[in-house]
Coordinates of C-alpha atoms and ligand atoms in Angstrom, one line a residue:
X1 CA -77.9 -171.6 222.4
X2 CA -77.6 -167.7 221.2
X3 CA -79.7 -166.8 224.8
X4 CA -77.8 -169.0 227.1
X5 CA -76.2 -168.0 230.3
X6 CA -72.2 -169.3 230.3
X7 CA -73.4 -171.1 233.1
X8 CA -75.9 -172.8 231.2
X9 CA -73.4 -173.8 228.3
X10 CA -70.5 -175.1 230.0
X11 CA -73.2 -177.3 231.7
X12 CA -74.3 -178.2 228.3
X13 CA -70.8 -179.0 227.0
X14 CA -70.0 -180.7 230.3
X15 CA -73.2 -183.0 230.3
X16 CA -72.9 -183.8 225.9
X17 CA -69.1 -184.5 226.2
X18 CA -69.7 -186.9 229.5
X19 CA -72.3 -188.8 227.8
X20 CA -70.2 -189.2 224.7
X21 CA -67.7 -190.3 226.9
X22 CA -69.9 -192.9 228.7
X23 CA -71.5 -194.1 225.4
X24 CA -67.6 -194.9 224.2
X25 CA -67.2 -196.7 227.2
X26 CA -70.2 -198.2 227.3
X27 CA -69.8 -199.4 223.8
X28 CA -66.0 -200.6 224.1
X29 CA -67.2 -202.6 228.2
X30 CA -70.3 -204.2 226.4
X31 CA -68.2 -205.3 223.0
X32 CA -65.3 -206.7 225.6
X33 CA -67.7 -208.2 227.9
X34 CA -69.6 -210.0 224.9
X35 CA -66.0 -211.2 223.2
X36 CA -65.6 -212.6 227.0
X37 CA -68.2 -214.7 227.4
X38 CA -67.9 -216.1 224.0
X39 CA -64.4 -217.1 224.6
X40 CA -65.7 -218.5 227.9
X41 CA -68.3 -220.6 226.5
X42 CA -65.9 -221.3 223.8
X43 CA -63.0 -222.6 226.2
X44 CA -65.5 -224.7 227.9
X45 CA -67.3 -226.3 225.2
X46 CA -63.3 -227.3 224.3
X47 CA -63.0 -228.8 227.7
X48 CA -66.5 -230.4 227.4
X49 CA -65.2 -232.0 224.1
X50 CA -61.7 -233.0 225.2
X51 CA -63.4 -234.7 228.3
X52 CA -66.2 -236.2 226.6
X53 CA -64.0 -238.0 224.4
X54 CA -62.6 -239.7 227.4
X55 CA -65.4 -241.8 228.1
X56 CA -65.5 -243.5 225.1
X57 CA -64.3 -246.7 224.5
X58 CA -64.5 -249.0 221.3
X59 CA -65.2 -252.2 221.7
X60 CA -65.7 -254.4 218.4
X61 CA -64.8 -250.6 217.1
X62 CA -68.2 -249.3 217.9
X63 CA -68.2 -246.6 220.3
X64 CA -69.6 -246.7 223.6
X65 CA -69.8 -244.4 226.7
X66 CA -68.1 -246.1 229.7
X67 CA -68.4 -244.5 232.9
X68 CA -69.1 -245.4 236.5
X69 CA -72.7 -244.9 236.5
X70 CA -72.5 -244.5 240.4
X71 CA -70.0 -241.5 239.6
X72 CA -71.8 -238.3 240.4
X73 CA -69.5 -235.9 239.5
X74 CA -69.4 -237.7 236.1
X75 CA -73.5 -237.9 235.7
X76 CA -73.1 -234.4 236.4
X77 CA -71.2 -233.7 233.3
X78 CA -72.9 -235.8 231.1
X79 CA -75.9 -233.8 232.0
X80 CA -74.6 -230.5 232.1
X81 CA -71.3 -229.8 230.0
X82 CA -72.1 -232.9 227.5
X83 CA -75.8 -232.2 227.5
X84 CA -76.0 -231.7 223.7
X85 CA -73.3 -234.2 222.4
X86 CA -73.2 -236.2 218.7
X87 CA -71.0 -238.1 217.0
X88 CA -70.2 -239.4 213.8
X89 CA -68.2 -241.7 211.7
X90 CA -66.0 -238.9 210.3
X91 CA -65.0 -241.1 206.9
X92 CA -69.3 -241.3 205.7
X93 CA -70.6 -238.6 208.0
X94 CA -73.0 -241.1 209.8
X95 CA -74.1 -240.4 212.8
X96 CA -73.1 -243.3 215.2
X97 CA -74.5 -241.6 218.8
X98 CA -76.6 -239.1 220.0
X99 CA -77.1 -237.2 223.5
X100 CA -81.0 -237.4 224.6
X101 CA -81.4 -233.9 224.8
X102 CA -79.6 -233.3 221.2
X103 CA -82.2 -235.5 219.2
X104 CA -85.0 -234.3 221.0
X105 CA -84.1 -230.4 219.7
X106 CA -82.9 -232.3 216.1
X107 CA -79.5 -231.1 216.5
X108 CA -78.1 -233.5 214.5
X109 CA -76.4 -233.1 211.2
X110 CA -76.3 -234.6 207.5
X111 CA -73.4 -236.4 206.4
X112 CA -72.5 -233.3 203.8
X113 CA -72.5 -231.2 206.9
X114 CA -70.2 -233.2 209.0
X115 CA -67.9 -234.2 205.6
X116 CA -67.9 -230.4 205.6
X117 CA -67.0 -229.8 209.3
X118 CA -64.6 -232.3 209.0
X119 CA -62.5 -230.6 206.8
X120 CA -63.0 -227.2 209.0
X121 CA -63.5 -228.5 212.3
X122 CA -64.0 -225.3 215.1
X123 CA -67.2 -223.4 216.3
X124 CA -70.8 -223.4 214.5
X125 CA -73.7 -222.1 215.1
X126 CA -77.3 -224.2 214.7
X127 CA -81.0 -223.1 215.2
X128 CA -83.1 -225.4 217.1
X129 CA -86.8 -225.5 216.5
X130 CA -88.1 -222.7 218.4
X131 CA -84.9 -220.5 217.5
X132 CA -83.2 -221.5 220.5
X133 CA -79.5 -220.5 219.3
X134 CA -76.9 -223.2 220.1
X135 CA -72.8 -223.3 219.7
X136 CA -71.2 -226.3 218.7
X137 CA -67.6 -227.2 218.9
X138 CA -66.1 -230.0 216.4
X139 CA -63.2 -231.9 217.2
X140 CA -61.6 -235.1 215.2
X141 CA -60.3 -237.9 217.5
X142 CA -59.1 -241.6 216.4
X143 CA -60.1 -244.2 218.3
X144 CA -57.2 -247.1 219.2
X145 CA -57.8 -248.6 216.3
X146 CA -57.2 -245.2 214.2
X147 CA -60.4 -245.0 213.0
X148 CA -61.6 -241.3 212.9
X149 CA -64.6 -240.0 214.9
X150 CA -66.0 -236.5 214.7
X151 CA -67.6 -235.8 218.2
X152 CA -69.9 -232.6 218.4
X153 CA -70.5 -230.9 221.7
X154 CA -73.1 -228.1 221.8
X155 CA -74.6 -225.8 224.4
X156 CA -77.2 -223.2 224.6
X157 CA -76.3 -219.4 224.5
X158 CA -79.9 -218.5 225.6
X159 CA -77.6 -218.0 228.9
X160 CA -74.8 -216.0 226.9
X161 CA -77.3 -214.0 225.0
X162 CA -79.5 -212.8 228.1
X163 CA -76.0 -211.9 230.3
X164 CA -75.3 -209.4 226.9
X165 CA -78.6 -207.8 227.1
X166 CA -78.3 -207.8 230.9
X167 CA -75.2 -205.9 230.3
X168 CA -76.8 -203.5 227.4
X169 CA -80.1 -202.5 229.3
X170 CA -77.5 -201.5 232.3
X171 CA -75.4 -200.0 230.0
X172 CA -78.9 -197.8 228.7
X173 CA -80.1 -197.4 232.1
X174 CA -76.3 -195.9 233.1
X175 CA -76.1 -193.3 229.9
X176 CA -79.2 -191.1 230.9
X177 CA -78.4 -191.6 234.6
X178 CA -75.0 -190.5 234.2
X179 CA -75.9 -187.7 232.2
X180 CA -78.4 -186.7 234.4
X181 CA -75.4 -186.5 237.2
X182 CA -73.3 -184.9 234.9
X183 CA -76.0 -182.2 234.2
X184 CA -76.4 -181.3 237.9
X185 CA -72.6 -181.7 238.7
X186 CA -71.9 -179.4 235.9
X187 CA -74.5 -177.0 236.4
X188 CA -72.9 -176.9 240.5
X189 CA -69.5 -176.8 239.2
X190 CA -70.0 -173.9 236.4
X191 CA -71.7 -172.3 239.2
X192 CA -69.3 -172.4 241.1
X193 CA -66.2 -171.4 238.8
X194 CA -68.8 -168.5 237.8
X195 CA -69.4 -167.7 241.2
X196 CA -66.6 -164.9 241.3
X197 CA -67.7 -163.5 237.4
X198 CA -71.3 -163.5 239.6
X199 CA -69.4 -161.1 243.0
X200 CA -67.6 -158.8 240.3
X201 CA -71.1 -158.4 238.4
X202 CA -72.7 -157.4 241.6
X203 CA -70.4 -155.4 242.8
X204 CA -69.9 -153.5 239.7
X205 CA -73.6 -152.8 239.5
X206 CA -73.5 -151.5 242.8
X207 CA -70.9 -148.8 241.4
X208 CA -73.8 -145.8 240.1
X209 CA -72.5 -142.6 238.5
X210 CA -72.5 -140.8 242.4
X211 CA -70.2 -143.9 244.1
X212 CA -67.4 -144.0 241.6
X213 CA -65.2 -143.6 244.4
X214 CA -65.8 -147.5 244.9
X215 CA -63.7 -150.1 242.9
X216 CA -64.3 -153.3 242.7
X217 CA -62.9 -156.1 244.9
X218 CA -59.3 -157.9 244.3
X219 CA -58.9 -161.7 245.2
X220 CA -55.0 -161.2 244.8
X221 CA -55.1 -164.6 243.1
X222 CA -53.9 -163.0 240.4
X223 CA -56.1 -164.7 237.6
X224 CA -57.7 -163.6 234.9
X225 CA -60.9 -162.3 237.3
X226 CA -58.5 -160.3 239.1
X227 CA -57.1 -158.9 236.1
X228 CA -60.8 -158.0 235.0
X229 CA -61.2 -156.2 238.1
X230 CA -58.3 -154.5 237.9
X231 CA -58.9 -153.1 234.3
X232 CA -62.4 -152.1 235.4
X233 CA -61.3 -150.3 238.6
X234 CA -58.5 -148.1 236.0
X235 CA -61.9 -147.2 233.9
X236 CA -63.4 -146.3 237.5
X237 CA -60.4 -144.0 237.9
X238 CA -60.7 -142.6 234.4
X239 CA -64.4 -142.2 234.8
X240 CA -64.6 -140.7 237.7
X241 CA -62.1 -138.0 237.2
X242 CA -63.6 -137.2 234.0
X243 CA -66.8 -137.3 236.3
X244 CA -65.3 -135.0 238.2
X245 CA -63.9 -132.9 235.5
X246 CA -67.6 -132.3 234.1
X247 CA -69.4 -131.4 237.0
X248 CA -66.5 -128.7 238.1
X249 CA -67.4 -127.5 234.5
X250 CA -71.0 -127.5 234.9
X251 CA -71.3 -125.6 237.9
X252 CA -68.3 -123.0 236.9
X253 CA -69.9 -122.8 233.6
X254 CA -73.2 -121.9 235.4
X255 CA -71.7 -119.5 237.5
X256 CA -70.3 -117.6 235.0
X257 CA -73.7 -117.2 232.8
X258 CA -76.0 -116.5 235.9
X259 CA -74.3 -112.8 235.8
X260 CA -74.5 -111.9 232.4
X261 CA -78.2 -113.3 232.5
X262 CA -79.0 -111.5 235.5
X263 CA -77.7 -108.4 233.6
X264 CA -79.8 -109.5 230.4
X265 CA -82.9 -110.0 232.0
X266 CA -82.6 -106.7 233.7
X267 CA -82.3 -105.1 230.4
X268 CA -84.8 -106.9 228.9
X269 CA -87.0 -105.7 232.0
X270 CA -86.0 -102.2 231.6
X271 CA -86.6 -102.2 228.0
X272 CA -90.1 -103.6 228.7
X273 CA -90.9 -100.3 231.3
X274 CA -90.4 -97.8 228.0
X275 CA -93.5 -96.2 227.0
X276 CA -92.8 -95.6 223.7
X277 CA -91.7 -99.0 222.6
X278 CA -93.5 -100.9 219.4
X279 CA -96.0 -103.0 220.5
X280 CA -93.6 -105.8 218.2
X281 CA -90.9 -104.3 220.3
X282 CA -92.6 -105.3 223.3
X283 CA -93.3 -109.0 222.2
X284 CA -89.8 -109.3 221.4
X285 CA -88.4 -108.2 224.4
X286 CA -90.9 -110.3 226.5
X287 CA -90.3 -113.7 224.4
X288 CA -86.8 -112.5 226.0
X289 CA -87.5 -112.5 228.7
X290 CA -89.5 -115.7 229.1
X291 CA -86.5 -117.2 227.8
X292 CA -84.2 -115.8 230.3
X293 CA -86.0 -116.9 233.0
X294 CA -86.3 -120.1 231.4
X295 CA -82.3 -120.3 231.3
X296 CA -82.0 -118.8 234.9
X297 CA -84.7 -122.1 236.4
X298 CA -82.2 -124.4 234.2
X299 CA -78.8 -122.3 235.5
X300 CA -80.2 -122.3 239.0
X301 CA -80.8 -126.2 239.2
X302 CA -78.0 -127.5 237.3
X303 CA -76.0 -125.2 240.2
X304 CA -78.4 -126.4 243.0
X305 CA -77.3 -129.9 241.9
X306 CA -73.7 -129.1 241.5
X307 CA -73.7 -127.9 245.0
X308 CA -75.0 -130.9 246.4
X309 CA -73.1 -133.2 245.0
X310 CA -70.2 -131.1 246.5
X311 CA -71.3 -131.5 249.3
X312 CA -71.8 -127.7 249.6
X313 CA -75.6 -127.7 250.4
X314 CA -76.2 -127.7 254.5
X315 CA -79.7 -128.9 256.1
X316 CA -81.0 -126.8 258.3
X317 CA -83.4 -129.3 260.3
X318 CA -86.2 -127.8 262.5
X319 CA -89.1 -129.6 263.5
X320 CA -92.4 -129.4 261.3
X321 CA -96.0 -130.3 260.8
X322 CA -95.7 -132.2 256.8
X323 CA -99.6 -131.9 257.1
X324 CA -99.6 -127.5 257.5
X325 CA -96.6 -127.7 255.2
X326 CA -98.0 -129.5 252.6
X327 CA -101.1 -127.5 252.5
X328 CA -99.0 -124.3 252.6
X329 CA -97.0 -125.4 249.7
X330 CA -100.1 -126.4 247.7
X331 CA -101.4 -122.9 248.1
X332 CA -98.3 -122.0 246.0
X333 CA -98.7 -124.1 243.4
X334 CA -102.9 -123.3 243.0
X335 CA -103.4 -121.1 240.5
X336 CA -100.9 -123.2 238.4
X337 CA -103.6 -126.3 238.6
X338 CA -106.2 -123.4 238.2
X339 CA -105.0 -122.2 234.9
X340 CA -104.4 -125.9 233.4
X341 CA -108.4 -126.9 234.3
X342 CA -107.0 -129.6 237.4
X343 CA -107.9 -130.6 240.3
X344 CA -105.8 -129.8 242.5
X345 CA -106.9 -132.2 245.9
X346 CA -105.4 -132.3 249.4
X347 CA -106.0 -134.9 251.3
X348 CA -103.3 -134.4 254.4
X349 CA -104.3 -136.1 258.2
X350 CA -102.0 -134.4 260.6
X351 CA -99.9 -133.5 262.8
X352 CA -97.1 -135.5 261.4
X353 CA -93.9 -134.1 262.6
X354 CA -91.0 -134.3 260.7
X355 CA -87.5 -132.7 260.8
X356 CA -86.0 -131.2 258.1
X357 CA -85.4 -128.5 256.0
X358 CA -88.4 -126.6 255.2
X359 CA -86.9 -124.6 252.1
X360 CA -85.6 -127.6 250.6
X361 CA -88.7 -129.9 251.0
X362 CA -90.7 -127.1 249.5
X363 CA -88.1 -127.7 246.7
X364 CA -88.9 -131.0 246.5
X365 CA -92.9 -131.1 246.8
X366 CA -93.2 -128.4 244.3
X367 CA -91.2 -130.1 241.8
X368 CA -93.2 -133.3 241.9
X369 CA -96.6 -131.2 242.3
X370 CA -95.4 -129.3 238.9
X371 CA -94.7 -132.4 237.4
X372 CA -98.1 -134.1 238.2
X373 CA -99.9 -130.6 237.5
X374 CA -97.7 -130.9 233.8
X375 CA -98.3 -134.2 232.8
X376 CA -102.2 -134.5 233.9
X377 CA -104.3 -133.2 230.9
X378 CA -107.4 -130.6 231.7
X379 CA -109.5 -132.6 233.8
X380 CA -107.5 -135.0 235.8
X381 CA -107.0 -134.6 238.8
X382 CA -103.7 -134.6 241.1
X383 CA -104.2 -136.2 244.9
X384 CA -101.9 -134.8 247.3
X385 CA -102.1 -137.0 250.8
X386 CA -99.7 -137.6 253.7
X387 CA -100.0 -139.9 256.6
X388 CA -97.9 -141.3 259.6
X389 CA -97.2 -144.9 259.5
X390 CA -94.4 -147.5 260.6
X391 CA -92.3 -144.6 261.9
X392 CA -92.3 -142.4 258.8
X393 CA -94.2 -139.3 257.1
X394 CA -95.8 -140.9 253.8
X395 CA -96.3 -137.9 250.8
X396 CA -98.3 -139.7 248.3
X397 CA -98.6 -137.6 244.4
X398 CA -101.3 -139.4 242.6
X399 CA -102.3 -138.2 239.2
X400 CA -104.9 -139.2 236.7
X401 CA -102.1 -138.0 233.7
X402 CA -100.0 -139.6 230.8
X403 CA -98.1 -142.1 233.0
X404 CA -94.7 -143.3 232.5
X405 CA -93.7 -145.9 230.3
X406 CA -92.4 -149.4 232.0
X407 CA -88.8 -148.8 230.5
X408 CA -88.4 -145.6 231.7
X409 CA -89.4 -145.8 235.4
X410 CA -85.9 -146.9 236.5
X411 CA -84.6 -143.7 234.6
X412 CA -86.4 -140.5 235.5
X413 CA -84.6 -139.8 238.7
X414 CA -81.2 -139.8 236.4
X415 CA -80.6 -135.9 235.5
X416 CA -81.6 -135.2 231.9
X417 CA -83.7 -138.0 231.4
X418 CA -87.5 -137.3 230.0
X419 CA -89.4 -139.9 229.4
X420 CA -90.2 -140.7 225.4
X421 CA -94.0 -139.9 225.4
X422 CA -94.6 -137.5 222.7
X423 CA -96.7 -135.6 225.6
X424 CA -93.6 -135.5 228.1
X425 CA -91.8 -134.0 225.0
X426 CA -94.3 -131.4 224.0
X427 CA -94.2 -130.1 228.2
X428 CA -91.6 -127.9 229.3
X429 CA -88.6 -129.1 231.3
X430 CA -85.1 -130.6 231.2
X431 CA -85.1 -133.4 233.2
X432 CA -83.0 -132.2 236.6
X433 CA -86.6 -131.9 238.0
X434 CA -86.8 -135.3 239.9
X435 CA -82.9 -135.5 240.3
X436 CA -83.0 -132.6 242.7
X437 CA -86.3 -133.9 244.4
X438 CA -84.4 -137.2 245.2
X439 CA -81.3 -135.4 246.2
X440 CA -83.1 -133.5 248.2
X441 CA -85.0 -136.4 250.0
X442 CA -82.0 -138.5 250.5
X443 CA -80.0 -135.9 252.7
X444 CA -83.1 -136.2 254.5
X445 CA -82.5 -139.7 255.4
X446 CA -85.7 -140.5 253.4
X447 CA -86.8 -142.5 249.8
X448 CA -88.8 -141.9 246.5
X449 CA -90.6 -144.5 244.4
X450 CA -92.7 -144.2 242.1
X451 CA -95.9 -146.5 240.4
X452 CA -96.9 -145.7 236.9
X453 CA -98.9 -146.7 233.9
X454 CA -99.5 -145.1 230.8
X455 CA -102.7 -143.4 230.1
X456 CA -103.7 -144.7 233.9
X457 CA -101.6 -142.0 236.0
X458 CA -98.7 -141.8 237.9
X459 CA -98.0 -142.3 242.2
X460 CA -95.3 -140.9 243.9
X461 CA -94.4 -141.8 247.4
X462 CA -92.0 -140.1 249.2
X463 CA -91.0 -141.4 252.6
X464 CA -89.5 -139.4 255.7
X465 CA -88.5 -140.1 259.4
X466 CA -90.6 -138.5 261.4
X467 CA -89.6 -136.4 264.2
X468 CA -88.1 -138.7 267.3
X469 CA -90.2 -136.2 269.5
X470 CA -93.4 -137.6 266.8
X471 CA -92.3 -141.0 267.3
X472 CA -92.1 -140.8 271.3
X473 CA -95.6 -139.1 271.4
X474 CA -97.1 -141.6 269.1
X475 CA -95.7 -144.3 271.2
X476 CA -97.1 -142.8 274.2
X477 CA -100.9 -142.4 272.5
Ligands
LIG501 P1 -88.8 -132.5 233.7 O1 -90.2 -132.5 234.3 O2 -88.1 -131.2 233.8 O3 -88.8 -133.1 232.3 P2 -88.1 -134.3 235.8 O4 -86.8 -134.8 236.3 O5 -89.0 -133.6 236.8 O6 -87.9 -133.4 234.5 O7 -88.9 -135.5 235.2 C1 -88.3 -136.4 234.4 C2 -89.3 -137.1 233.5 O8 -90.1 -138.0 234.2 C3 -90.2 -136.1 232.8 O9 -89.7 -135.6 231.6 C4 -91.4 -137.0 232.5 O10 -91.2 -137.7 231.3 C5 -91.4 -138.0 233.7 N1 -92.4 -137.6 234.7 C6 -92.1 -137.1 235.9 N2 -93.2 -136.9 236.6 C7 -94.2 -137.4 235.9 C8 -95.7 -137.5 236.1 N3 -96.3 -137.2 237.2 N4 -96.4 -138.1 235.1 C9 -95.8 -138.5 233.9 N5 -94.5 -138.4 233.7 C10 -93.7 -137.9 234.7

């Protein structure tokens, strides 16, 4: 139950509390029905009695049945409602006459018994041979002569007893049928109810940490759901001022250190350009300076960054072949693959005209080239291929490196994240990397993914528009 959906559990309560309901009123129809047609039987074995005794007639004070034997409505009754009929000499229990049908079945009972009955005449039950169940009813009459007579009229409840288990295998059939209905109406009611829970989920998820401009959508029903929405959409507010607040900060607070660093790492460079300093001096001074520059790359992108989410970055588009571009960039980044022992491939058909932003690509491909060239040990090797297809430029980055844990592929384009592997740890970096690649290929009207498995290597493919002048040529060839 701990894992279940609310969905899921209101259809559960829904569906256990309708069948408890339907096995109450099951039970209390089946008991009502049964009590029924035992007071039916009951009221007509009365009648069968009452009329029996009718027929009879004393002559010489021994009973007799007198009836018209041409009667058929009365031949009828003998045979049907007085089928099973006895009776006795209620002063010695004798019995004095006896329906057919009764003494076949031994129906019949000893003078104790009917001494017995006669004392508590009403209802009994017998057993014939065979355990055929039968009712009787007992009722005391006086003949003219005031002589009393216990007549016995009986009947069969095979009939009763096979209505009642009519009734109780309907009844069983009903209870997992009606659950079953009450499972699915539930389950399409919850759903429904939750419907609303299920829009404010969705929308809220659409709400990332760069549209917290969005809030979610009011009903104006006033409910409790449009209550929830309304508190979420205040922490919206709250967030993205506070948003707001820290990115002013971040990029103020990086404009304000690039001077002093500038000034620092121009000391530091100076220093370095003296003859006569210590050759402990001189390692100082460059560990320095290796820092500084360090802080400057971090300084410069968290600005880079700022700027673009300001809005304060412009595109310069011109037309471009990504093939010559790619290789060009590659050329940059060489000697980097070079000095870590990896091969550095290029695999780039062309012309594939995009437009864009050549500075800013370059941005982009060398931070994922870096990356790959970072994370693939000495020996791998890092593919670089591009292609035209469907309308776009495809960049493909394939590596034979440390690959990216399943968990953390839907992080690494978030600004700060590194993924957990003790290699990505032990590599240089701060994790604004990717942030700025995606940035940077999103004002380009294009995408990033990414494909990864530890120990296997990573893929990234980066798609762009080509060209409309690309396009029109292609369509033309
Ligand atoms: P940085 O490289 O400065 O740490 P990025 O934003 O460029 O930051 O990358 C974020 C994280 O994504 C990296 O720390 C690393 O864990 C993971 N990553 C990126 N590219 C690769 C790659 N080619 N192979 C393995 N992991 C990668």
């Amino acid at each position: 139950m701990k894992h279940w959906g609310i969905r899921a559990r209101l259809t559960f309560s829904y569906a256990v509390l309708f069948a408890l309901l339907l096995a109450i009123a099951g039970g209390a129809l089946y008991r009502s029905a049964a009590a029924r047609l035992k007071a039916d039987t009951n009221t007509s074995l009365d009648h069968s009695c009452s009329g029996l005794w009718g027929y009879f007639e004393f002559p010489d004070g021994q009973p007799i049945l007198a009836y018209d034997r041409e009667d058929h409505d009365i031949l009828f009754f003998l045979r049907s409602a007085a089928r099973y009929y006895q009776l006795y000499d209620s002063e010695d229990g004798r019995l004095l006459m006896e329906a057919e049908d009764s003494a076949l079945l031994h129906l019949s009972r000893g003078p104790q018994d009917v001494l017995r009955l006669r004392q508590h005449p009403g209802f009994d039950e017998v057993l014939a041979p065979g355990g055929v169940p039968f009712r009787f009813r007992s009722m005391e009459f006086r003949s003219p002569a005031r002589h009393p007579f216990l007549l016995r009229v009986g009947r069969s409840l095979m009939e009763e007893e096979s209505d009642e288990r009519e009734l109780l295998r309907l009844l069983l059939l009903l209870m997992p049928a009606g659950t079953a209905v009450a499972l699915v109406a539930g389950w399409v009611m919850a759903g429904r109810a939750l419907k609303p829970v299920q829009q404010l989920r969705l929308a809220a998820d659409e709400i990332g940490i760069s549209q917290l401009d969005r809030r979610l959508p009011l009903r104006g029903t006033n409910d409790e759901l449009d209550l929830l929405a309304g508190t979420f959409n205040q922490a919206f507010t709250r967030l993205e001022k506070s948003v707001a607040e820290m990115k002013q900060f971040t990029a103020s607070i990086s404009h304000e250190l690039r001077t002093p660093l500038a000034c620092l790492q121009a000391e530091a460079e100076r220093a370095l350009q003296n003859r006569e300093l210590s050759d402990r001096c001189r390692q100082i001074f460059a560990n320095q300076l290796e820092e500084f520059h360090r802080l400057d790359s971090l300084l410069r992108r968290l600005l880079t960054l700022a700027r673009a989410e300001a809005g304060e970055i412009r595109i310069v588009a011109e037309e471009f072949d990504v093939a010559e571009f790619l290789v060009s960039t590659a050329e940059q980044i060489k000697f980097v693959a070079d000095s870590r022992g990896v091969n550095l491939q290029l695999n780039c058909a062309g012309p594939v005209a995009v437009l864009g932003d050549r500075h800013w690509l370059q941005s982009a491909v060398l931070n994922l080239l870096d990356n790959a060239l970072k994370f693939t040990p000495a020996g791998g090797r890092v593919l670089l291929e591009s292609k035209a297809q469907g309308g776009l430029a495809i960049i493909e980055f394939s590596d034979t490196g440390i690959g990216i844990a399943e968990q953390d592929l839907p992080h690494i384009f978030e600004r700060f994240f590194r993924a957990n592997a003790s290699r990505s740890r032990e590599v240089e970096g701060v994790g604004l990397g990717l942030a700025i690649a995606k940035w940077i290929i999103e004002a380009h009207h294009g995408s990033i993914e990414v494909q990864s498995r530890v120990g296997a290597g990573s893929r990234f493919t980066v798609c762009l528009p080509l060209a409309q002048g690309a396009v029109l040529r292609a369509q033309a060839r």
